[in-house]
Amino acid sequence: MTDTIETPTAAPKSRFAKFWDSDFAWSFRHSPVAIIASLVVIVLALAAIFAPLIAPYNPFDPATLNLMNGFTPPRTPNAFTQETFLMGTDDQGRDVFSTILYGMRISLFVGVSAVLLAMIIGVILGLMAAYFGGWTETIIMRIADVQLTFPAILVAMLIFGIAKGVTPPEYRNEMAIYVLIIAIALSDWVQFARVVRGAALVEKNKEYVQAARLIGRGSIPIMFRHILPNVLSPVLVIATISLALAIIAEATLSFLGVGAPPTQPSLGTLIRIGQGFLFSGEWWILFFPACTLLALALSVNLLGDWLRDALNPKLR
Amino acid sequence: MFAYIVRRMFQSVIVLLVVGLVAFSMFRFVGDPIDNMLGQERTQADIDRLRSELGLDQPFPVQYFKFLQGAVQGNFGVSYRQGRPVSTIIAERAPATLELAFVSGVLAITLGIALGVFTAIRRQGVAANVIMTVSLIGVSLPTFLIGILLIYIFSVELDLLPSFGRGETVMIGNWSTGFLTTSGLKALILPAITLGLYQMTLIMRLVRSEMLEVMRADYVRFARARGLSDRVINFRHALKNTLVPVITITGLQLGSIIAFAIITETVFQWPGVGLLFINAIQFVDIPVMAAYLMLISVMFVTINLIVDLLYYAIDPRLRVDARAT
Amino acid sequence: MSLLTINDLTVEFPTRRQLFTAVDHVDLSVEPGEIHGLVGESGAGKSTIGAAIMGLLDRPGRIASGTIKLSGEQISGLDAEAMRGLRGKKISMIFQDPLTSLNPLFTVREQLVETIQAHLGGSDAEANKRARDLIDRVGIPDPDTRLDQYPHQFSGGMRQRVVIALALCTEPDVIIADEPTTALDVSVQAQILDLIKELATERQVGVILITHDMGVIADTTDKVTVMYAGKVVETGPTSQVMGRPSHEYTKSLIAAVPRPTLKLHRFPQISYGGRETRFAIEDMARHWPKVDNDTSKPVFEIRDLTKKFLQRKGLLPWDRTYFTAVDQVSFDIRAGEVFGVVGESGSGKSTVARMIAGLYPVDGGTITFEGQVVSDLKNRAALDAYRKNIQMIFQDPYSSLNPRMRVDDIVAEPIRHHRLMDGADIKRRVDELLDQVGLGHEAGLKYPHEFSGGQRQRISIARALATQPRFLICDEPTSALDVSIQAQILNILKDLQEHLGLTLLFISHDLPVVRQMCDRVAVMKQGKVVELQETNSLFANPQTEYASELLRLMPRLDDLSTEGLSAEG
């Protein structure tokens, strides 16, 4: 075969057209699961972001609360006030639909922030470990190994417990959300660091990195300009799966009472509250938050699953 | 062989020392033990006396050494909340957690590996795809929701199984077991499923993806080219090679069973160390937290050591240190 | 009746964009005891034929038409179970890479015995005896001990012998060998090919030998089929096809093979199937800074160069063991020459190149560039000044370009780093370079994956020339390329040396290529330079036993047609 240059026959395609025609976009267009999952995620995320506009009540404004409305079943008029609620009300007369919207806001905020923080820490440490090797690598990966032996949820609990001991009681509720973010992020960075290190070790030995070193580029440009763009696809997959895990971890911690405080209830806190009423027949207080949590975690997981297959062509 | 084990043990000891340092730092710096132990009416003399009694006036390394000394002997001090020695409290509660973890661990590993192999071999099959989709729901369903769901169905609606507690227990020496009574066994079913289900799905998905990876390897293609049967290729060649990475991760998963026991124990009010720990966190009962941390790290380190030995038994590349000729 | 007959075979791979025809109406037949070569460049469809015969086509490939018959019985289209009975029993296969063909967790004995029993049944004792005989037959010394060892305890050549033993387990009629020696060193390659030849004659096995290497074909096969883009272009007895090729493609393919005996001025360009791309050396020479190459003075003086790699890590110094990759190597490189370093894998030749390039720190000895010691430079400015003058062309065109960077950014990176120009000047310079290496400046807007291997190597060359260096290190620059592309790239390198006065360090394991390219050659073995001579006298009159052995094992290629070649004047 002789070396020939393809002469461009058609006019150059726009960036979007190129992307639309790529294998990645193609596999998305042909996966109903991926399309539905991403739609669910988008709808839920928008609902959470615009909760104050959508929610019929502000569950945190005591002025709008009426204890008489307590325990109203879904779509049935309350015996005293004749008000109807889409998903019923809880013991304090809060509209369950509104609390879910606000709760999802907190769940998503904690989940996304924790994953971003974990990603930044993990990617930087993973790149450093792979690129510098030697002592840097030994120290970073030993810490990662030790931490990995401890399950994320336990690490998060410990951090939460320590933070609770350190912060003065009057700030505890205010700080709780941020402590939660840091606790989840610190328990999750190891995944990113390991994946990035593994991928970067492969990339580091490729000749384009040596070519860049030969030109004289320093460590930082090589790590971030050359290696990082080539290890991003596994990072993206881990980030998606981690988001589902972080949402679940947040819900679990809040359920156990070591997460979001009752003044700022997340989905997990709502389930914790609802659990007490399940056996007395007020099923809706638990049922709707639980379904929302499942829908959120499941669609993020489905997206992550699809993403992993789409970005790893040899699996197809 | 010997050098390998010694190196591993050495690493384990370092891990324990580091965890010990974390636990000790919690003692020392999180909250003031004096505050916790003395009431509102206290004198400076009381404080000083307690301070020297607890050894808090000594230099940091000496305190750390004393803490380690105590830890090795199982002495973690007195619970702030219950006022009893931590070691006694934990000894009472450990059997409940260990029995629960054992049953769900066995459940997770056997079912997880079997289903993982099945879904990998019948990759294109309907059953395998259904299992994979259901497993994704399993991964997305938080443990506590599974527990609540099971309680609702089997305890509230069907009234078949108890929704909380351990049922009747029998004491064998210092060990209280629920294995020997009907009510104990019945009480174990729901918590064990709750705890095992999530781990099972994780192990299953892991086994499947590792096995698919191995099935693409050249030696599997070559085995096929030699005309070996699918059964030999799947269960002899592919499965054995899959086990090497699976063992590592399964070891880690077993560790997390102990941690996830905290959640299960909360949902089912199971009187184990997990429930103890979660209460300790809520009340900032530092000695209990520190002891729990040390206890499970000893367990994790032991599990890891076993994993390393298994690894060694399976992979000849670790065993033979000879150069190729 | 032939042993294996392929009639009008077509194999298709439906993809989402198009239907790709990998094998296009191919006929082929193999007689007992015959070695039939299947030769062609990458993408010619030769391996697909092998997979089709075995019934092991990768998804979504399928046989669209034609039949495959073994001893008169049709085997294409058999169901999976019947095909499994044939595989290993009637037809066996040998793969390219012996490192990955064997399961690392089973001993050689276990893998042999399971194969024997799967097809012949029989008692354990019989199977074990057979396994031992086979291991002995394929020339593995001390079979009783080696049977119970694991694959990782065998070297590459020995592993390939184990693979052959496995393929022979049940006395197959046909063996398909897919690039069986490509991953091996020359000396081992010769032994494995001899073994295959012996076995074919002795057992009357028909062998299909798939390879891209004309030397292997000329030395080993009885008949040969030349393929191009899925089609057979020529077939016949090897001596006829190689000596008097009739098809244009075969002619140009043979002409592009570097000869060990005949030094050419330039390689003939293959003109089959596409148009040639021009390398505009004159344009480049006009802008190139004039260098005065005083050939009497060395550019590089290498003295006692040593490199050790950590073999076993250990916390304590006495716990570590080192492997000496380069052991007190000394040589000079003269201005304007092409200096070759040859050796087998593990000889340390690439390590030497990387130390000169400054990619590996030096553990002992010195490197002096134009009178200045550069092996211990720490000062950034001095290092940059040195780096501007030396550039490197790497072996693998698929990994030497960052897949996430646009081609113009790749070529501009050295200019930007050394701050040689700015803004519009950089763009103009990059466009010029891409034009000059024959890609055209439009190439700058694309990403590396849109180019073929040869085109990528041209991008590498453009990047290497961006800083107008004086010294170019070529580390096996063509070993990953097809022979026709190799000819083009080697011509470009020759031009660079001639017209721009560049000095080249040329690393290769391929003696005929070295013969064509280099003025002087150093032969390396186990980290040491064992012989250093003018190229012509080395090939005519090697001084050491090792060099003569390497030359002896080199494919002779005497039978190859010399049509279109002219010796250097």
CSV table of C-alpha atoms in Angstrom, one decimal, chain C residues 56-217:
chain,number,residue,atom,x,y,z
C,56,LEU,CA,-12.3,-18.7,14.6
C,57,LEU,CA,-13.3,-15.5,12.8
C,58,ASP,CA,-13.7,-12.6,15.2
C,59,ARG,CA,-17.2,-11.1,15.4
C,60,PRO,CA,-18.8,-9.8,13.2
C,61,GLY,CA,-16.8,-11.5,10.4
C,62,ARG,CA,-18.4,-14.1,8.3
C,63,ILE,CA,-17.7,-16.3,5.3
C,64,ALA,CA,-19.8,-14.7,2.5
C,65,SER,CA,-19.0,-17.2,-0.2
C,66,GLY,CA,-16.7,-20.0,-1.1
C,67,THR,CA,-15.7,-23.3,0.4
C,68,ILE,CA,-12.8,-24.7,2.5
C,69,LYS,CA,-12.1,-28.4,2.0
C,70,LEU,CA,-9.8,-30.6,4.1
C,71,SER,CA,-8.9,-33.9,2.4
C,72,GLY,CA,-11.9,-33.4,0.1
C,73,GLU,CA,-14.4,-32.9,2.9
C,74,GLN,CA,-15.9,-29.5,3.3
C,75,ILE,CA,-15.2,-27.9,6.6
C,76,SER,CA,-16.5,-24.4,6.1
C,77,GLY,CA,-20.0,-24.0,7.5
C,78,LEU,CA,-19.7,-26.9,10.0
C,79,ASP,CA,-21.4,-26.5,13.3
C,80,ALA,CA,-19.4,-25.4,16.4
C,81,GLU,CA,-19.2,-28.9,17.9
C,82,ALA,CA,-17.9,-30.6,14.6
C,83,MET,CA,-15.5,-27.7,14.1
C,84,ARG,CA,-14.1,-28.1,17.7
C,85,GLY,CA,-13.4,-31.8,16.9
C,86,LEU,CA,-11.3,-30.8,13.9
C,87,ARG,CA,-9.4,-28.0,15.6
C,88,GLY,CA,-6.3,-29.3,17.3
C,89,LYS,CA,-6.9,-32.7,15.8
C,90,LYS,CA,-6.8,-32.1,12.1
C,91,ILE,CA,-5.8,-28.5,11.9
C,92,SER,CA,-3.6,-26.7,14.4
C,93,MET,CA,-2.5,-23.1,14.8
C,94,ILE,CA,0.6,-21.3,16.0
C,95,PHE,CA,0.1,-17.7,17.0
C,96,GLN,CA,2.5,-14.8,16.8
C,97,ASP,CA,3.2,-14.1,20.4
C,98,PRO,CA,4.5,-17.0,22.5
C,99,LEU,CA,4.4,-14.8,25.6
C,100,THR,CA,0.6,-14.7,25.6
C,101,SER,CA,-0.3,-18.0,23.9
C,102,LEU,CA,0.2,-20.1,27.0
C,103,ASN,CA,-1.9,-20.0,30.1
C,104,PRO,CA,0.5,-18.7,32.9
C,105,LEU,CA,-1.2,-20.6,35.7
C,106,PHE,CA,-0.8,-24.1,34.3
C,107,THR,CA,2.4,-26.1,33.8
C,108,VAL,CA,3.5,-27.1,30.3
C,109,ARG,CA,2.7,-30.7,31.2
C,110,GLU,CA,-0.9,-29.9,32.2
C,111,GLN,CA,-1.5,-28.0,29.0
C,112,LEU,CA,-0.1,-30.7,26.8
C,113,VAL,CA,-1.9,-33.6,28.6
C,114,GLU,CA,-5.3,-31.9,28.5
C,115,THR,CA,-4.9,-31.3,24.8
C,116,ILE,CA,-3.8,-34.9,24.1
C,117,GLN,CA,-6.6,-36.3,26.2
C,118,ALA,CA,-9.2,-34.0,24.7
C,119,HIS,CA,-8.6,-35.6,21.3
C,120,LEU,CA,-7.1,-39.0,21.7
C,121,GLY,CA,-8.4,-39.9,25.1
C,122,GLY,CA,-6.2,-42.6,26.6
C,123,SER,CA,-4.7,-43.1,30.0
C,124,ASP,CA,-2.7,-40.5,32.0
C,125,ALA,CA,0.5,-42.5,31.5
C,126,GLU,CA,0.1,-42.6,27.7
C,127,ALA,CA,-0.7,-38.9,27.5
C,128,ASN,CA,2.3,-38.1,29.8
C,129,LYS,CA,4.6,-40.2,27.7
C,130,ARG,CA,3.4,-38.5,24.5
C,131,ALA,CA,3.9,-35.1,26.1
C,132,ARG,CA,7.4,-35.9,27.0
C,133,ASP,CA,8.2,-37.2,23.5
C,134,LEU,CA,6.8,-34.0,21.9
C,135,ILE,CA,8.8,-31.7,24.2
C,136,ASP,CA,11.9,-33.7,23.3
C,137,ARG,CA,11.0,-33.6,19.6
C,138,VAL,CA,10.7,-29.8,19.4
C,139,GLY,CA,14.2,-29.5,20.9
C,140,ILE,CA,13.6,-28.5,24.5
C,141,PRO,CA,16.6,-29.8,26.5
C,142,ASP,CA,15.9,-31.7,29.8
C,143,PRO,CA,12.3,-32.5,29.0
C,144,ASP,CA,11.6,-34.2,32.3
C,145,THR,CA,12.3,-31.1,34.4
C,146,ARG,CA,10.9,-28.6,31.9
C,147,LEU,CA,7.6,-30.4,31.6
C,148,ASP,CA,6.7,-29.4,35.1
C,149,GLN,CA,7.7,-25.8,34.8
C,150,TYR,CA,5.4,-22.9,34.2
C,151,PRO,CA,5.4,-20.8,30.9
C,152,HIS,CA,7.1,-17.8,32.6
C,153,GLN,CA,10.1,-20.0,33.3
C,154,PHE,CA,10.8,-20.3,29.5
C,155,SER,CA,12.4,-17.8,27.2
C,156,GLY,CA,10.6,-16.6,24.1
C,157,GLY,CA,12.1,-19.1,21.7
C,158,MET,CA,11.5,-22.0,24.1
C,159,ARG,CA,7.9,-20.9,24.6
C,160,GLN,CA,7.3,-20.9,20.9
C,161,ARG,CA,8.7,-24.5,20.9
C,162,VAL,CA,6.1,-25.4,23.5
C,163,VAL,CA,3.4,-23.8,21.4
C,164,ILE,CA,4.6,-25.9,18.4
C,165,ALA,CA,4.5,-29.0,20.6
C,166,LEU,CA,1.0,-28.2,21.6
C,167,ALA,CA,0.0,-27.7,17.9
C,168,LEU,CA,1.6,-31.2,17.1
C,169,CYS,CA,-0.2,-33.0,20.0
C,170,THR,CA,-2.5,-35.0,17.9
C,171,GLU,CA,-0.7,-35.3,14.6
C,172,PRO,CA,-2.7,-32.7,12.7
C,173,ASP,CA,-2.7,-32.7,8.9
C,174,VAL,CA,-2.5,-28.9,8.5
C,175,ILE,CA,-0.8,-26.3,10.7
C,176,ILE,CA,-1.5,-22.7,10.3
C,177,ALA,CA,1.4,-20.6,11.5
C,178,ASP,CA,0.5,-16.9,11.8
C,179,GLU,CA,3.7,-14.8,12.0
C,180,PRO,CA,5.3,-17.4,14.2
C,181,THR,CA,8.7,-15.7,14.4
C,182,THR,CA,7.8,-12.0,14.3
C,183,ALA,CA,8.1,-11.6,18.0
C,184,LEU,CA,11.5,-13.4,18.2
C,185,ASP,CA,15.1,-12.4,17.6
C,186,VAL,CA,16.8,-13.3,14.4
C,187,SER,CA,18.9,-16.1,15.8
C,188,VAL,CA,15.8,-17.7,17.4
C,189,GLN,CA,13.7,-17.1,14.3
C,190,ALA,CA,16.1,-19.2,12.2
C,191,GLN,CA,15.9,-22.1,14.7
C,192,ILE,CA,12.1,-22.0,14.9
C,193,LEU,CA,11.8,-21.9,11.1
C,194,ASP,CA,14.2,-24.8,10.7
C,195,LEU,CA,12.1,-26.8,13.2
C,196,ILE,CA,8.9,-26.1,11.2
C,197,LYS,CA,10.6,-27.1,8.0
C,198,GLU,CA,11.8,-30.4,9.5
C,199,LEU,CA,8.5,-31.3,11.0
C,200,ALA,CA,6.7,-30.5,7.7
C,201,THR,CA,8.9,-33.0,5.8
C,202,GLU,CA,9.1,-35.6,8.6
C,203,ARG,CA,5.4,-35.8,9.3
C,204,GLN,CA,4.0,-34.8,5.9
C,205,VAL,CA,2.1,-31.9,7.5
C,206,GLY,CA,0.8,-29.1,5.2
C,207,VAL,CA,1.9,-25.8,6.7
C,208,ILE,CA,0.4,-22.4,5.9
C,209,LEU,CA,3.0,-19.8,6.9
C,210,ILE,CA,1.5,-16.3,7.2
C,211,THR,CA,4.1,-13.6,7.3
C,212,HIS,CA,5.0,-10.1,6.1
C,213,ASP,CA,8.7,-10.9,5.9
C,214,MET,CA,10.0,-11.7,2.4
C,215,GLY,CA,13.2,-13.1,3.8
C,216,VAL,CA,11.2,-15.7,5.8
C,217,ILE,CA,9.2,-16.6,2.7
